[in-house]
Every structure is written in C-alpha cells, then in structure tokens.
Coordinates of N, CA and C in Angstrom, one line a residue:
M1 N 0.7 -0.8 0.0 CA 0.1 0.1 -0.1 C 0.9 0.9 0.1
R2 N 0.6 2.4 -1.1 CA 1.2 3.3 -1.0 C 0.9 4.2 0.5
P3 N 2.0 4.8 0.7 CA 2.0 5.8 1.9 C 1.1 7.0 1.7
G4 N 0.4 7.4 2.3 CA 0.1 8.6 1.9 C 0.2 10.1 2.3
P5 N 0.4 11.0 1.8 CA 0.6 12.2 2.0 C 0.8 12.6 3.5
T6 N 2.2 13.5 3.4 CA 2.2 14.0 5.5 C 1.6 15.3 5.5
A7 N 1.4 15.1 7.2 CA 0.8 16.9 6.8 C 1.4 18.1 6.4
G8 N 2.8 17.8 6.3 CA 3.5 18.6 5.7 C 3.7 18.8 4.0
Q9 N 3.3 18.0 3.4 CA 3.1 18.2 2.1 C 1.6 18.4 1.7
V10 N 0.4 18.4 2.5 CA -0.5 19.1 2.4 C -0.6 20.2 2.5
D11 N -0.2 20.6 3.5 CA 0.4 22.3 3.7 C 0.9 22.8 2.9
A12 N 1.9 22.5 2.2 CA 3.3 22.4 1.1 C 1.8 23.1 -0.2
Y13 N 0.9 21.6 -0.1 CA 0.2 22.5 -1.3 C -1.3 23.3 -1.1
L14 N -1.6 23.2 0.2 CA -2.3 24.6 0.1 C -2.0 25.9 0.1
A15 N -0.9 25.7 0.9 CA -0.4 27.3 1.0 C -0.5 27.9 0.0
P16 N 0.1 27.7 -1.1 CA -0.3 29.0 -2.4 C -1.5 28.9 -3.2
K17 N -2.5 28.0 -2.9 CA -3.8 27.6 -2.9 C -4.8 28.9 -1.9
L18 N -4.4 28.9 -1.1 CA -5.5 29.2 -0.3 C -4.8 30.9 0.4
L19 N -3.4 31.2 0.9 CA -3.0 32.3 0.9 C -3.5 33.6 0.3
H20 N -3.6 34.5 0.9 CA -4.7 36.0 0.5 C -2.9 36.2 -0.2
P21 N -3.5 37.3 -1.3 CA -2.2 38.2 -2.0 C -1.2 39.0 -1.3
S22 N -2.6 39.3 -0.3 CA -1.7 40.5 1.0 C -0.9 39.5 1.7
Y23 N -1.0 38.5 1.9 CA -0.4 37.4 2.6 C 1.1 36.8 1.9
G24 N 0.6 35.7 0.8 CA 1.8 35.2 0.2 C 2.1 35.6 -1.0
A25 N 1.8 37.3 -1.3 CA 2.9 37.6 -2.3 C 3.9 38.6 -1.1
D26 N 3.7 38.7 0.1 CA 4.3 40.3 0.4 C 5.6 38.9 1.2
P27 N 6.5 39.9 0.0 CA 8.1 39.5 0.5 C 8.3 40.0 2.1
A28 N 7.4 40.6 2.7 CA 8.2 40.8 4.0 C 8.2 39.8 5.2
L29 N 7.0 38.5 4.9 CA 7.1 38.0 6.1 C 7.4 36.7 5.7
P30 N 8.1 36.2 4.4 CA 9.0 35.3 4.9 C 10.7 36.2 4.9
A31 N 10.6 37.3 4.2 CA 11.7 38.0 5.7 C 12.2 37.9 7.0
I32 N 10.8 38.0 7.8 CA 10.8 38.1 8.5 C 11.5 36.4 9.4
Q33 N 11.1 35.7 8.5 CA 11.3 34.3 8.7 C 12.9 33.8 8.5
S34 N 13.6 34.4 7.8 CA 15.1 34.5 7.1 C 15.3 35.0 8.0
R35 N 15.2 36.1 9.0 CA 15.9 37.5 9.3 C 16.0 36.6 10.8
A36 N 14.8 35.9 11.3 CA 15.0 34.8 12.3 C 15.8 34.2 12.5
L37 N 16.0 32.9 11.4 CA 17.0 31.9 11.1 C 19.2 32.7 11.3
E38 N 19.1 34.0 10.8 CA 20.3 34.6 10.6 C 20.3 35.0 11.9
A39 N 19.4 35.4 12.8 CA 19.7 36.0 14.3 C 19.8 34.6 14.8
G40 N 19.6 33.7 14.8 CA 19.7 32.3 15.7 C 18.4 32.0 16.5
I41 N 16.9 32.7 16.0 CA 16.0 32.7 17.3 C 15.6 31.0 16.3
P42 N 14.8 30.4 17.2 CA 14.7 28.9 16.9 C 13.4 29.5 16.1
P43 N 13.2 28.3 15.1 CA 12.4 28.2 13.8 C 10.9 27.9 14.8
I44 N 10.0 28.4 16.0 CA 8.7 28.1 16.6 C 7.6 28.7 16.4
S45 N 7.6 29.7 15.3 CA 6.7 30.8 15.0 C 5.4 29.8 14.3
V46 N 4.3 30.5 14.4 CA 3.4 29.8 13.5 C 3.6 29.3 12.3
S47 N 3.0 28.3 11.7 CA 2.8 28.8 9.8 C 2.2 29.5 8.9
P48 N 2.3 29.8 7.7 CA 1.6 30.7 7.2 C 0.0 31.0 7.2
L49 N -0.1 29.3 7.1 CA -1.5 28.8 7.3 C -2.3 29.5 8.3
Q50 N -1.7 29.0 9.5 CA -2.2 29.0 11.0 C -2.2 30.4 11.0
G51 N -0.7 31.5 10.5 CA -0.9 33.2 11.1 C -2.0 33.8 10.2
Q52 N -2.5 33.3 8.8 CA -3.9 33.2 8.0 C -5.0 33.2 9.4
F53 N -5.1 32.2 9.7 CA -6.3 31.5 10.8 C -5.9 33.0 11.9
L54 N -5.2 33.0 12.0 CA -5.3 33.7 12.7 C -6.2 35.6 12.6
S55 N -5.5 35.9 11.5 CA -5.6 36.9 10.9 C -7.8 36.9 10.5
I56 N -8.0 35.9 10.1 CA -9.3 35.9 9.8 C -10.3 35.9 10.9
L57 N -9.5 35.1 12.3 CA -10.0 35.3 13.7 C -10.4 36.6 13.6
A58 N -9.3 37.3 13.4 CA -9.1 38.8 14.1 C -10.4 39.5 13.2
L59 N -10.1 39.4 11.8 CA -11.0 40.4 10.8 C -12.7 39.5 11.1
S60 N -12.7 38.1 11.4 CA -14.1 38.0 11.5 C -15.0 38.5 13.4
I61 N -14.0 39.0 14.0 CA -14.6 39.9 15.4 C -14.4 41.1 15.2
G62 N -13.8 42.3 14.2 CA -14.1 43.2 14.0 C -12.7 43.6 15.1
A63 N -11.6 43.0 15.0 CA -10.6 43.7 16.3 C -10.1 45.1 15.6
E64 N -10.2 45.5 16.7 CA -9.4 46.9 16.8 C -8.3 47.0 17.5
R65 N -8.0 45.9 18.8 CA -6.6 45.9 19.6 C -6.5 44.7 19.7
I66 N -5.1 44.3 19.7 CA -5.0 42.3 20.0 C -3.6 43.0 20.7
L67 N -3.7 42.2 21.6 CA -2.5 41.8 22.4 C -2.0 40.5 22.5
E68 N -0.4 40.1 22.1 CA 0.0 39.0 21.8 C 1.4 38.6 23.2
V69 N 1.3 37.3 23.2 CA 2.1 37.4 24.7 C 3.3 36.4 24.1
G70 N 4.1 36.9 23.6 CA 5.3 36.2 23.1 C 5.5 36.5 21.6
T71 N 6.4 37.5 21.2 CA 6.8 37.9 20.4 C 7.5 37.1 19.4
L72 N 8.7 36.6 19.4 CA 9.5 35.9 19.0 C 10.2 36.7 17.9
A73 N 10.2 36.5 16.6 CA 10.7 37.6 15.9 C 9.7 38.5 15.0
G74 N 8.6 38.4 15.4 CA 7.2 38.9 15.1 C 6.6 38.6 13.7
Y75 N 6.5 37.7 13.9 CA 5.9 36.3 12.4 C 4.7 36.8 12.7
S76 N 3.8 35.9 13.9 CA 2.1 36.2 13.9 C 2.4 37.5 14.5
T77 N 2.6 38.2 14.7 CA 2.3 39.5 15.2 C 2.6 40.6 13.3
A78 N 3.3 40.1 12.4 CA 2.8 41.2 11.6 C 1.5 40.4 10.8
F79 N 1.3 39.1 11.0 CA -0.4 38.7 10.5 C -1.7 39.3 11.2
L80 N -1.1 39.5 12.9 CA -2.6 40.3 13.1 C -2.5 41.4 12.9
S81 N -1.3 42.5 12.7 CA -1.2 44.1 12.4 C -2.1 44.0 11.2
K82 N -1.7 43.1 10.1 CA -2.5 43.2 8.9 C -3.7 43.7 9.2
A83 N -4.3 42.2 9.8 CA -5.9 42.3 10.0 C -6.4 43.5 11.1
L84 N -5.7 44.5 11.2 CA -6.5 45.2 12.1 C -6.5 46.6 11.2
P85 N -7.4 48.1 11.5 CA -8.0 48.9 10.5 C -6.4 49.7 11.2
G86 N -6.4 50.8 10.1 CA -5.6 51.8 10.5 C -5.3 52.4 11.8
H87 N -6.0 52.7 12.2 CA -6.4 53.2 14.0 C -6.0 52.3 15.0
G88 N -6.4 51.1 14.5 CA -5.6 50.1 15.8 C -4.5 49.8 16.1
Q89 N -4.3 48.7 17.3 CA -3.4 49.4 18.0 C -3.2 47.3 18.7
I90 N -1.8 47.3 18.1 CA -1.5 45.9 18.6 C -0.1 46.1 19.3
D91 N -0.6 45.3 20.9 CA 0.4 45.2 21.8 C 1.1 44.3 21.7
T92 N 2.4 43.6 21.9 CA 3.3 42.8 21.9 C 4.0 42.2 23.1
L93 N 4.4 41.6 23.9 CA 5.1 41.0 24.8 C 6.4 40.2 24.6
E94 N 7.2 40.7 25.1 CA 7.9 39.5 24.3 C 9.5 39.2 25.8
L95 N 10.0 38.5 26.1 CA 11.2 38.2 27.0 C 12.2 38.4 26.9
D96 N 12.8 37.8 26.0 CA 14.4 38.0 24.9 C 14.5 39.3 24.6
P97 N 15.2 40.5 24.8 CA 15.8 41.7 24.7 C 16.1 40.9 22.7
H98 N 17.1 40.5 22.9 CA 17.7 40.1 21.6 C 16.2 39.6 20.5
H99 N 15.4 38.8 21.0 CA 14.5 39.2 19.9 C 13.5 40.0 19.8
A100 N 13.6 40.8 20.9 CA 12.4 42.2 20.7 C 13.2 42.9 19.6
A101 N 14.6 42.6 19.7 CA 15.4 43.8 18.7 C 15.4 43.5 17.6
V102 N 15.1 41.6 17.0 CA 14.8 41.6 16.0 C 13.7 41.9 15.3
A103 N 12.9 41.4 16.0 CA 11.2 41.8 16.3 C 11.1 43.3 15.5
Q104 N 11.9 44.1 16.0 CA 11.6 46.0 16.0 C 12.0 46.0 14.9
E105 N 13.1 45.4 14.7 CA 13.8 45.7 12.5 C 12.7 45.0 11.7
N106 N 12.3 43.9 12.0 CA 11.0 42.9 11.0 C 9.8 43.8 10.9
F107 N 9.7 44.2 12.0 CA 8.9 45.7 11.7 C 8.5 47.0 10.6
L108 N 9.6 47.4 11.5 CA 10.5 48.6 10.4 C 10.6 47.6 8.8
N109 N 10.9 46.9 8.6 CA 11.3 46.0 6.7 C 10.0 45.8 6.4
A110 N 9.0 45.4 7.5 CA 7.9 45.2 6.9 C 6.8 46.6 6.9
D111 N 7.3 47.6 7.0 CA 6.4 48.7 7.3 C 4.9 48.5 7.3
L112 N 4.6 48.0 8.8 CA 3.6 47.1 9.2 C 2.8 48.8 9.9
F113 N 1.7 48.6 9.6 CA 0.7 49.5 10.2 C -0.7 49.4 10.4
P114 N -0.8 49.2 12.0 CA -0.5 50.0 13.0 C 0.9 49.2 13.1
F115 N 1.7 49.6 13.4 CA 3.2 49.8 13.8 C 2.9 49.0 15.3
P116 N 3.5 47.6 16.1 CA 3.6 47.1 16.8 C 4.1 47.5 18.0
T117 N 3.8 48.1 19.3 CA 4.5 48.2 20.6 C 4.8 46.5 21.1
I118 N 6.0 46.6 21.4 CA 6.9 45.7 22.1 C 6.9 46.0 23.3
H119 N 6.3 45.5 24.1 CA 7.1 45.4 26.1 C 7.8 44.3 26.0
V120 N 9.5 44.6 26.9 CA 9.9 43.8 27.0 C 10.4 43.1 28.4
G121 N 10.2 41.7 28.7 CA 10.0 41.9 30.4 C 9.4 40.6 30.0
P122 N 9.5 40.0 30.8 CA 8.8 38.6 31.7 C 7.2 39.2 31.4
A123 N 6.3 38.5 31.0 CA 5.2 38.7 30.5 C 4.6 38.9 31.3
L124 N 4.1 37.7 32.7 CA 3.1 37.7 33.8 C 3.5 38.9 34.2
E125 N 4.6 39.6 34.5 CA 4.9 41.1 35.2 C 4.0 42.4 34.5
T126 N 4.8 41.8 33.2 CA 4.2 43.1 32.0 C 2.6 43.2 31.9
L127 N 1.9 42.2 32.0 CA 0.4 42.0 31.6 C -0.2 42.5 32.9
K128 N 0.5 42.0 34.3 CA 0.2 42.8 35.6 C -0.2 44.0 35.7
R129 N 0.5 44.7 34.5 CA 1.1 46.6 34.6 C 0.1 46.7 33.4
L130 N -0.4 45.8 32.7 CA -1.5 46.7 31.7 C -2.3 47.2 32.2
E131 N -2.7 48.1 31.6 CA -4.7 48.8 31.8 C -4.9 48.4 30.3
K132 N -6.3 48.5 30.3 CA -7.2 48.0 29.1 C -6.6 50.1 28.2
P133 N -6.4 49.6 27.0 CA -6.3 50.8 26.3 C -7.6 51.9 27.0
A134 N -7.1 53.1 26.2 CA -7.6 54.2 26.7 C -8.8 53.9 25.8
E135 N -8.8 53.5 24.5 CA -10.2 53.6 23.9 C -10.9 52.4 23.9
G136 N -10.5 51.7 24.7 CA -11.6 50.3 24.9 C -10.5 49.5 24.9
A137 N -11.8 48.1 25.8 CA -10.1 46.5 26.0 C -10.0 45.9 24.5
Y138 N -8.8 45.4 24.8 CA -8.6 44.7 24.2 C -9.5 43.5 23.1
D139 N -9.8 43.5 22.1 CA -10.6 42.4 21.7 C -10.0 41.2 20.9
L140 N -9.1 40.4 21.1 CA -8.5 39.7 20.9 C -6.9 39.4 21.4
V141 N -6.5 38.2 22.2 CA -5.1 37.5 23.0 C -5.1 36.8 22.4
F142 N -3.8 36.9 22.0 CA -3.2 35.8 21.1 C -1.8 35.3 22.4
I143 N -1.7 33.7 22.9 CA -0.9 34.0 23.5 C 0.2 32.5 22.9
D144 N 1.3 32.4 22.8 CA 1.7 31.9 22.2 C 3.5 32.1 23.3
A145 N 3.4 31.5 24.3 CA 4.9 32.3 24.8 C 5.1 30.6 25.8
D146 N 6.1 30.7 26.8 CA 6.5 29.5 27.3 C 5.0 28.8 28.1
K147 N 4.9 27.2 27.9 CA 3.5 27.2 28.3 C 3.4 27.2 29.7
E148 N 4.4 26.9 30.9 CA 4.2 26.9 32.2 C 3.4 28.4 32.6
G149 N 3.6 29.4 31.8 CA 2.7 30.2 32.7 C 1.7 30.5 32.1
T150 N 1.3 29.5 31.3 CA 0.0 29.7 30.2 C -1.3 30.3 31.2
L151 N -1.6 29.9 32.1 CA -3.2 30.0 32.7 C -2.6 31.6 33.2
G152 N -1.7 32.4 34.1 CA -1.8 33.4 34.7 C -1.5 34.3 32.8
Y153 N -1.2 34.3 32.0 CA -1.1 34.8 31.1 C -2.6 34.9 30.3
V154 N -3.4 33.6 30.9 CA -5.1 33.8 29.8 C -5.7 34.2 31.2
K155 N -5.5 34.4 32.3 CA -6.3 35.0 33.4 C -5.8 36.9 33.5
E156 N -4.6 37.0 32.8 CA -4.6 38.1 33.2 C -4.8 39.2 31.4
G157 N -4.7 38.2 30.3 CA -5.3 38.5 29.2 C -6.8 38.7 29.3
L158 N -7.6 37.8 29.9 CA -9.0 38.0 30.3 C -9.5 39.1 31.0
R159 N -8.3 39.7 32.0 CA -8.7 40.7 32.7 C -8.9 41.8 31.4
L160 N -8.1 42.1 30.4 CA -7.9 42.7 29.6 C -8.7 43.0 28.6
L161 N -9.0 41.9 28.1 CA -10.1 41.3 27.2 C -11.9 42.0 27.1
R162 N -12.0 42.4 26.5 CA -13.3 43.0 26.6 C -14.4 42.0 26.3
K163 N -15.9 41.9 27.0 CA -16.6 41.1 26.7 C -17.3 40.7 25.5
G164 N -17.1 38.9 25.0 CA -17.1 39.0 23.8 C -16.1 38.7 22.8
G165 N -15.1 39.0 23.7 CA -13.5 39.1 23.0 C -12.9 38.0 22.9
V166 N -11.9 37.4 22.3 CA -11.3 36.1 22.1 C -10.2 35.7 22.4
V167 N -9.2 35.2 23.6 CA -8.0 34.5 24.0 C -8.0 33.4 23.2
V168 N -6.4 33.5 22.4 CA -6.2 32.1 21.7 C -4.9 31.9 22.0
V169 N -4.5 30.1 22.5 CA -3.4 30.2 23.0 C -2.9 29.0 21.9
D170 N -1.4 28.9 21.4 CA -1.0 28.1 20.4 C -0.3 26.8 21.3
N171 N -0.3 25.7 20.6 CA 0.6 24.4 21.5 C -0.6 23.8 22.1
A172 N -1.3 23.9 22.1 CA -3.2 23.5 22.9 C -2.6 21.8 23.4
V173 N -1.9 21.1 22.7 CA -2.6 20.0 22.2 C -1.1 19.2 22.8
R174 N 0.6 19.9 22.3 CA 1.1 19.3 22.6 C 1.7 17.5 22.0
S175 N 0.9 17.1 20.8 CA 1.4 16.2 20.0 C 0.6 15.0 21.0
G176 N -0.4 15.6 21.2 CA -1.3 14.5 22.0 C -0.9 14.5 23.5
R177 N 0.2 14.6 24.3 CA 0.8 14.2 25.7 C 0.0 15.0 26.6
I178 N -1.0 16.0 26.4 CA -1.7 16.5 27.4 C -3.1 15.8 27.7
A179 N -3.1 14.3 27.4 CA -4.1 13.3 27.8 C -3.7 12.2 28.4
L180 N -2.2 12.7 28.4 CA -1.3 11.4 29.0 C -1.5 11.8 31.1
S181 N -1.0 10.9 31.5 CA -1.5 11.2 33.1 C 0.1 12.1 33.3
R182 N -0.2 12.9 34.5 CA 1.3 13.7 35.2 C 2.4 12.5 35.4
E183 N 1.9 11.4 35.8 CA 2.7 10.2 35.9 C 3.8 10.0 34.4
E184 N 2.5 9.8 33.6 CA 3.2 9.2 32.0 C 4.1 10.8 31.0
E185 N 3.7 11.7 31.7 CA 3.9 12.9 31.3 C 4.0 14.1 32.2
P186 N 5.4 14.3 32.7 CA 5.5 15.0 33.6 C 6.2 16.4 33.3
S187 N 5.9 16.8 31.8 CA 7.1 18.0 31.1 C 6.3 19.2 31.9
P188 N 6.9 20.0 32.3 CA 6.1 21.4 32.9 C 5.5 21.9 31.4
N189 N 6.0 22.0 30.5 CA 5.0 22.3 29.1 C 3.9 22.0 29.4
V190 N 3.4 20.4 29.3 CA 2.4 20.1 28.9 C 1.4 20.2 30.3
D191 N 2.0 20.5 31.4 CA 1.3 20.5 32.7 C 0.8 22.1 32.7
G192 N 1.6 22.8 31.7 CA 1.2 23.9 32.0 C -0.2 23.8 31.0
M193 N -0.1 23.6 30.0 CA -1.4 23.4 29.2 C -2.3 22.4 30.0
R194 N -2.0 21.6 31.0 CA -3.3 20.7 32.0 C -4.1 22.0 32.8
R195 N -3.0 22.5 33.3 CA -3.5 23.5 34.5 C -4.6 24.4 33.6
L196 N -4.5 24.9 32.3 CA -5.3 25.5 31.8 C -6.7 25.3 31.9
Y197 N -6.8 23.6 31.2 CA -8.1 22.9 31.1 C -8.7 22.4 32.4
D198 N -8.0 22.6 33.2 CA -8.0 22.3 34.5 C -8.9 23.4 35.2
W199 N -8.6 24.9 35.0 CA -9.1 25.7 35.4 C -10.3 26.1 34.6
I200 N -10.7 25.4 33.4 CA -11.8 25.7 32.5 C -12.9 25.0 33.2
E201 N -12.4 23.9 33.8 CA -13.5 22.9 33.9 C -14.0 23.3 35.1
Q202 N -12.8 23.7 36.1 CA -13.4 24.1 37.3 C -14.3 25.6 37.2
D203 N -14.5 26.7 36.1 CA -15.2 27.9 35.7 C -16.6 27.3 35.5
G204 N -16.7 26.3 35.3 CA -17.8 25.8 35.0 C -18.5 26.4 33.5
G205 N -17.8 27.5 33.3 CA -18.8 27.8 31.8 C -19.1 29.5 32.1
R206 N -18.5 29.8 34.0 CA -19.2 31.1 34.0 C -18.3 32.1 33.1
T207 N -16.9 32.1 33.1 CA -16.4 33.2 32.7 C -15.8 33.2 31.1
V208 N -15.8 31.8 30.9 CA -15.6 31.6 29.2 C -16.4 30.5 28.6
L209 N -16.3 30.4 26.9 CA -16.8 29.7 27.0 C -15.9 29.1 25.9
A210 N -15.4 27.9 26.1 CA -13.7 27.2 25.6 C -13.8 25.9 24.4
N211 N -12.9 26.0 23.6 CA -12.9 24.6 22.7 C -11.5 24.4 22.4
V212 N -10.7 23.5 21.9 CA -9.7 22.9 21.1 C -9.6 22.9 20.2
T213 N -8.9 23.2 18.9 CA -9.0 22.9 18.0 C -7.5 22.2 17.7
Q214 N -7.9 20.9 17.3 CA -6.4 20.1 17.3 C -6.1 20.6 15.6
T215 N -5.1 20.5 15.2 CA -4.0 20.7 14.0 C -3.4 19.8 13.8
V216 N -2.7 19.5 12.3 CA -2.1 18.6 11.8 C -1.2 19.9 10.7
G217 N -0.1 19.8 10.5 CA 0.3 20.0 9.0 C 1.8 20.6 9.3
A218 N 2.4 21.5 8.7 CA 4.0 22.0 8.6 C 4.5 21.4 9.7
K219 N 3.6 22.3 11.5 CA 4.0 22.4 12.2 C 3.5 21.4 13.0
S220 N 3.5 19.9 12.7 CA 2.9 18.5 13.2 C 1.7 18.7 14.2
W221 N 1.2 17.9 15.3 CA 0.2 17.3 15.7 C 0.1 18.5 16.9
D222 N -0.8 19.7 16.7 CA -1.1 20.1 18.2 C -2.4 20.9 17.9
G223 N -2.7 21.9 18.4 CA -3.5 22.7 18.3 C -4.1 24.1 18.9
F224 N -4.7 24.4 18.8 CA -5.4 26.2 19.3 C -6.2 26.0 20.1
A225 N -5.9 26.2 21.5 CA -7.1 26.6 22.4 C -8.2 27.9 22.5
I226 N -9.3 28.5 22.4 CA -9.7 29.4 22.0 C -10.9 29.6 22.9
L227 N -10.7 30.7 23.8 CA -11.4 31.1 24.5 C -12.3 32.2 25.0
Y228 N -13.9 32.1 24.2 CA -14.5 33.4 24.2 C -14.7 34.3 25.0
K229 N -15.0 35.4 26.0 CA -15.1 35.5 27.1 C -16.7 35.8 27.1
L230 N -17.3 35.8 28.4 CA -19.1 35.8 28.7 C -19.0 37.4 29.4
V231 N -18.1 37.3 30.2 CA -18.9 38.4 31.1 C -17.9 39.9 31.0
E232 N -18.4 40.5 31.7 CA -17.6 41.8 31.5 C -16.1 41.3 32.6

C-alpha cells in the first residue's frame, strides 16, 4: 500500500492556493523568517496558514486592539497587524531582548501599520502592569509563549479583554501528550496546558466558553485553544 502524503505535504499543497495575496505575495513575511534564522532565533513561530487563520479570526470579530504574548521574531505579529484597521493597536510582549530587537527591525522592514508596540520583560509582570487601552479593552489576545505560564497569561489576558473578545493559545495539544497522566508525562510545558484545562473545567462556563481545535500540518500535531469571554 502506498504511503499517504504527510501533513507537511498537505500544507505545502494548500498554502499557495489559500494564502491571500496580501500575505502570500508579501515578501516581508518570508523575510521575517529568514532574518529570524540568521539571528539564531528558533523556528517555532506559527506556519503561514496558521498566521492567516489568526488574521481571519481577528477580522471576523472586527478586532481593533490586539494583545500578543510571545513576539519571537514578529511573524505572527505581522499577520495580526495586517488584520487591523489603520487606527488599530497591537501590543506584543517578549521576554528576550535579542528577539525583541530582531522583531523591531522586522516590523520596520515590513512597514507594518498599525505599528506594533513591543514590551520587553517577563510576560506576567508586564501583563499585570498593563491597563485596558484608553479607547477600550482588547478584542483579541494571542498567547504563544512558555507553556508553564499559560494559565497566568490567560487570566491576565481575560482581565484586559472585552466581553465577547477571544483568547487564542497556541500549542494547545502538545502532540497529544496533554491526555497522558502527570506520571506518564511530567513535562512542565505539557502540565502548563493541563492546568489551563483544569481551570476551564472548574470555571464551569461562568467566565469563558472554550474549545480546542486540533491541528496537523507543517508544525506537526498540535492545536489552538480558543476562549470566548462571557462576562465583563
């Protein structure tokens, strides 16, 4: 029996067909990835199709203000910025000053508008200092940072989010290892996601309506957790 195509091959087939010209034909986006590799930044950003998914999500809720936790080299930030209106706002948090410097250069080279504001430092500390933008709360929070801190990032993100806004967490499935017991899989990154799901279960639908979409593709088997805020 012939082996079927891999998930990565399917992504390679779909990307040129599905990527909108504003993304697929924009040389700034692959340039961000190239500069990241040259700068020694690990290639762990979202894929192009995942980036466009985030853009579609932002557009579908009419997002004007976006908060991102985990800038890396700014690849996902660029997709999110391109989904905002000209008067929009995007704040992105990054722990590593080197990553932040590379991202800042990438934003300048990509001529992003609205231009992202990078906040450098530990994400949880930065989140606790942040207030809702003067124009109103954030519409979308995207979290793609260390998984150990996920629950804290989500709670602070919800504080800054408007009712009806959405939190998206990347790497939500961890190749299925979230379903293993803590004895079988004690990884802090996996356990960080388990703690989020335990909190959602305990919340009982009072604060959020949540789901996880499993994904396969160039980034292997993983997923996005999506939380819709039900209360002010």
